[in-house]
Amino acid sequence: MATGKSLAAAHGAWIVFEDEAGFSMTPPRARTWGRRGHTPLIRVRGRSRRRTSVAALCCYRPGEASRLIHRPRNHLLLKGARRSFSWQDYRDLLVRAHIQLGGPIVVVWDNLNTHLASGLKRYEAEHDWLTTIRLPPYAPDLNPVEAVWSLVRRAMANTAFDTPDDLDRILRRELRRIQLRPRLLDGCLTATGLTLTPPTPH
């Protein structure tokens, strides 16, 4: 998965996994308790014309507390309106991560078309603090950010959001809760089966 350049850049660098997810007014459903014969119901308001997307980075470096950095973006569900992040959005997120982490970063992400944009590739080539590595196709189990989305959706399950702003508030709250618990982020990495250090030779 890594090239020679990536391995060189990884020396002392933060390993940063990226993924994005979308959230809407329709709450995630989960099992819950209820009286026998009475199915619990969650009533939500009419369909909203807004969708919230979040791009998140799980950041790891041996000897450092794990970090979660995220960027929300609201999209109007109108004809012709963009419903996802642009390559400039990803560039700005990576710049923000570089500043916050205070060192070079090796970004591990999937083969989304926007990740392969020529503008983003050109930006990487012009900045030696940034290296990107592509995950194998159809390998979400190798990305710890997927486990972050699972934690967020589990906490938001069966919640009736009053307004889109209410959805955004609860979403920010849950992401902040994970940010303050580096051990949760460590657990997300452990779930992938990946490690930050090479195995000790026998």
GROMACS .gro file of C-alpha atoms in nm:
model
  202
    1MET     CA    1   0.000   0.000   0.000
    2ALA     CA    2   0.295   0.234   0.059
    3THR     CA    3   0.556   0.352  -0.189
    4GLY     CA    4   0.919   0.433  -0.116
    5LYS     CA    5   0.831   0.800  -0.101
    6SER     CA    6   0.548   0.727   0.143
    7LEU     CA    7   0.772   0.523   0.370
    8ALA     CA    8   1.031   0.800   0.376
    9ALA     CA    9   0.770   1.063   0.451
   10ALA     CA   10   0.622   0.847   0.724
   11HIS     CA   11   0.943   0.882   0.928
   12GLY     CA   12   0.827   1.105   1.213
   13ALA     CA   13   0.505   1.191   1.028
   14TRP     CA   14   0.148   1.162   1.143
   15ILE     CA   15  -0.047   0.879   0.981
   16VAL     CA   16  -0.384   1.030   0.891
   17PHE     CA   17  -0.684   0.828   0.776
   18GLU     CA   18  -0.963   1.019   0.596
   19ASP     CA   19  -1.323   0.940   0.517
   20GLU     CA   20  -1.648   1.129   0.469
   21ALA     CA   21  -2.010   1.057   0.556
   22GLY     CA   22  -2.349   1.218   0.506
   23PHE     CA   23  -2.618   1.284   0.768
   24SER     CA   24  -2.980   1.386   0.719
   25MET     CA   25  -3.291   1.454   0.927
   26THR     CA   26  -3.388   1.087   0.901
   27PRO     CA   27  -3.245   0.938   1.222
   28PRO     CA   28  -3.038   0.618   1.222
   29ARG     CA   29  -3.251   0.331   1.351
   30ALA     CA   30  -3.142   0.091   1.623
   31ARG     CA   31  -3.295  -0.170   1.849
   32THR     CA   32  -3.462  -0.036   2.161
   33TRP     CA   33  -3.694  -0.144   2.441
   34GLY     CA   34  -4.071  -0.121   2.413
   35ARG     CA   35  -4.389  -0.263   2.558
   36ARG     CA   36  -4.490  -0.597   2.414
   37GLY     CA   37  -4.715  -0.542   2.115
   38HIS     CA   38  -4.634  -0.168   2.095
   39THR     CA   39  -4.367  -0.082   1.840
   40PRO     CA   40  -4.180   0.237   1.948
   41LEU     CA   41  -4.224   0.521   1.699
   42ILE     CA   42  -4.001   0.822   1.637
   43ARG     CA   43  -4.181   1.103   1.459
   44VAL     CA   44  -3.974   1.347   1.255
   45ARG     CA   45  -4.073   1.660   1.067
   46GLY     CA   46  -4.110   1.689   0.692
   47ARG     CA   47  -3.816   1.627   0.469
   48SER     CA   48  -3.544   1.890   0.492
   49ARG     CA   49  -3.378   2.036   0.185
   50ARG     CA   50  -3.042   2.025   0.359
   51ARG     CA   51  -2.787   1.750   0.407
   52THR     CA   52  -2.481   1.767   0.628
   53SER     CA   53  -2.158   1.606   0.510
   54VAL     CA   54  -1.859   1.558   0.736
   55ALA     CA   55  -1.502   1.479   0.634
   56ALA     CA   56  -1.299   1.343   0.924
   57LEU     CA   57  -0.934   1.260   0.989
   58CYS     CA   58  -0.813   1.005   1.244
   59CYS     CA   59  -0.455   1.107   1.321
   60TYR     CA   60  -0.195   0.878   1.478
   61ARG     CA   61   0.174   0.903   1.568
   62PRO     CA   62   0.362   0.681   1.813
   63GLY     CA   63   0.414   0.860   2.145
   64GLU     CA   64   0.136   1.114   2.075
   65ALA     CA   65  -0.229   1.119   2.178
   66SER     CA   66  -0.449   1.026   1.884
   67ARG     CA   67  -0.643   1.312   1.729
   68LEU     CA   68  -0.971   1.358   1.543
   69ILE     CA   69  -1.003   1.653   1.305
   70HIS     CA   70  -1.324   1.710   1.112
   71ARG     CA   71  -1.486   1.955   0.874
   72PRO     CA   72  -1.866   1.981   0.828
   73ARG     CA   73  -2.033   2.110   0.515
   74ASN     CA   74  -2.402   2.174   0.456
   75HIS     CA   75  -2.551   2.102   0.113
   76LEU     CA   76  -2.887   2.207  -0.025
   77LEU     CA   77  -3.073   1.921  -0.189
   78LEU     CA   78  -3.156   2.125  -0.498
   79LYS     CA   79  -3.112   2.037  -0.862
   80GLY     CA   80  -2.759   2.117  -0.973
   81ALA     CA   81  -2.634   2.186  -0.620
   82ARG     CA   82  -2.310   2.016  -0.512
   83ARG     CA   83  -2.373   1.739  -0.258
   84SER     CA   84  -2.017   1.649  -0.169
   85PHE     CA   85  -1.678   1.799  -0.086
   86SER     CA   86  -1.466   1.950  -0.363
   87TRP     CA   87  -1.095   1.880  -0.396
   88GLN     CA   88  -1.031   2.231  -0.263
   89ASP     CA   89  -1.227   2.136   0.052
   90TYR     CA   90  -1.003   1.834   0.103
   91ARG     CA   91  -0.692   2.044   0.041
   92ASP     CA   92  -0.802   2.298   0.301
   93LEU     CA   93  -0.874   2.021   0.552
   94LEU     CA   94  -0.528   1.872   0.502
   95VAL     CA   95  -0.367   2.216   0.543
   96ARG     CA   96  -0.560   2.261   0.866
   97ALA     CA   97  -0.442   1.918   0.987
   98HIS     CA   98  -0.080   2.001   0.901
   99ILE     CA   99  -0.100   2.320   1.106
  100GLN     CA  100  -0.276   2.160   1.403
  101LEU     CA  101  -0.052   1.854   1.413
  102GLY     CA  102   0.265   2.054   1.359
  103GLY     CA  103   0.439   1.808   1.131
  104PRO     CA  104   0.430   1.619   0.801
  105ILE     CA  105   0.131   1.396   0.736
  106VAL     CA  106   0.079   1.077   0.539
  107VAL     CA  107  -0.285   1.061   0.434
  108VAL     CA  108  -0.449   0.722   0.380
  109TRP     CA  109  -0.779   0.737   0.194
  110ASP     CA  110  -0.993   0.561  -0.064
  111ASN     CA  111  -1.006   0.602  -0.441
  112LEU     CA  112  -1.289   0.856  -0.450
  113ASN     CA  113  -1.273   1.055  -0.774
  114THR     CA  114  -1.226   1.381  -0.583
  115HIS     CA  115  -0.921   1.237  -0.404
  116LEU     CA  116  -0.768   1.171  -0.747
  117ALA     CA  117  -0.832   1.524  -0.881
  118SER     CA  118  -0.541   1.673  -1.074
  119GLY     CA  119  -0.547   1.987  -0.859
  120LEU     CA  120  -0.502   1.782  -0.543
  121LYS     CA  121  -0.223   1.575  -0.697
  122ARG     CA  122  -0.047   1.893  -0.807
  123TYR     CA  123  -0.077   2.040  -0.457
  124GLU     CA  124   0.075   1.724  -0.307
  125ALA     CA  125   0.367   1.736  -0.552
  126GLU     CA  126   0.439   2.097  -0.452
  127HIS     CA  127   0.441   2.036  -0.073
  128ASP     CA  128   0.685   1.790   0.082
  129TRP     CA  129   0.492   1.774   0.412
  130LEU     CA  130   0.207   1.591   0.236
  131THR     CA  131   0.203   1.233   0.109
  132THR     CA  132  -0.109   1.038   0.011
  133ILE     CA  133  -0.160   0.661   0.003
  134ARG     CA  134  -0.461   0.488  -0.154
  135LEU     CA  135  -0.646   0.215   0.025
  136PRO     CA  136  -0.719  -0.101  -0.174
  137PRO     CA  137  -1.058  -0.092  -0.354
  138TYR     CA  138  -1.357  -0.185  -0.137
  139ALA     CA  139  -1.162  -0.194   0.189
  140PRO     CA  140  -1.359   0.018   0.440
  141ASP     CA  141  -1.257  -0.225   0.714
  142LEU     CA  142  -0.902  -0.083   0.689
  143ASN     CA  143  -1.013   0.272   0.768
  144PRO     CA  144  -1.059   0.363   1.138
  145VAL     CA  145  -1.281   0.659   1.043
  146GLU     CA  146  -1.551   0.405   0.952
  147ALA     CA  147  -1.557   0.306   1.320
  148VAL     CA  148  -1.594   0.675   1.414
  149TRP     CA  149  -1.907   0.697   1.197
  150SER     CA  150  -2.039   0.385   1.369
  151LEU     CA  151  -1.990   0.546   1.712
  152VAL     CA  152  -2.161   0.866   1.599
  153ARG     CA  153  -2.459   0.691   1.442
  154ARG     CA  154  -2.501   0.465   1.742
  155ALA     CA  155  -2.517   0.768   1.973
  156MET     CA  156  -2.767   0.944   1.741
  157ALA     CA  157  -2.988   0.640   1.681
  158ASN     CA  158  -3.365   0.684   1.721
  159THR     CA  159  -3.324   1.060   1.777
  160ALA     CA  160  -3.596   1.286   1.641
  161PHE     CA  161  -3.423   1.604   1.520
  162ASP     CA  162  -3.639   1.916   1.541
  163THR     CA  163  -3.450   2.115   1.278
  164PRO     CA  164  -3.137   2.080   1.059
  165ASP     CA  165  -2.957   2.300   1.311
  166ASP     CA  166  -3.053   2.052   1.584
  167LEU     CA  167  -2.900   1.772   1.376
  168ASP     CA  168  -2.577   1.973   1.333
  169ARG     CA  169  -2.560   2.052   1.705
  170ILE     CA  170  -2.591   1.689   1.809
  171LEU     CA  171  -2.347   1.582   1.539
  172ARG     CA  172  -2.087   1.832   1.663
  173ARG     CA  173  -2.148   1.716   2.021
  174GLU     CA  174  -2.083   1.352   1.939
  175LEU     CA  175  -1.770   1.427   1.735
  176ARG     CA  176  -1.641   1.644   2.019
  177ARG     CA  177  -1.704   1.361   2.265
  178ILE     CA  178  -1.482   1.134   2.055
  179GLN     CA  179  -1.218   1.406   2.017
  180LEU     CA  180  -1.182   1.424   2.394
  181ARG     CA  181  -1.128   1.048   2.423
  182PRO     CA  182  -0.811   0.946   2.237
  183ARG     CA  183  -0.858   0.588   2.358
  184LEU     CA  184  -1.172   0.565   2.146
  185LEU     CA  185  -0.966   0.661   1.842
  186ASP     CA  186  -0.705   0.403   1.939
  187GLY     CA  187  -0.982   0.145   1.953
  188CYS     CA  188  -1.098   0.246   1.605
  189LEU     CA  189  -0.748   0.176   1.473
  190THR     CA  190  -0.725  -0.154   1.660
  191ALA     CA  191  -1.052  -0.265   1.496
  192THR     CA  192  -0.884  -0.241   1.153
  193GLY     CA  193  -0.608  -0.483   1.250
  194LEU     CA  194  -0.347  -0.224   1.144
  195THR     CA  195  -0.057  -0.111   1.363
  196LEU     CA  196   0.165   0.196   1.358
  197THR     CA  197   0.490   0.008   1.417
  198PRO     CA  198   0.630  -0.279   1.211
  199PRO     CA  199   0.632  -0.623   1.375
  200THR     CA  200   0.947  -0.718   1.561
  201PRO     CA  201   1.155  -0.966   1.354
  202HIS     CA  202   1.206  -1.307   1.510
   0.00000   0.00000   0.00000
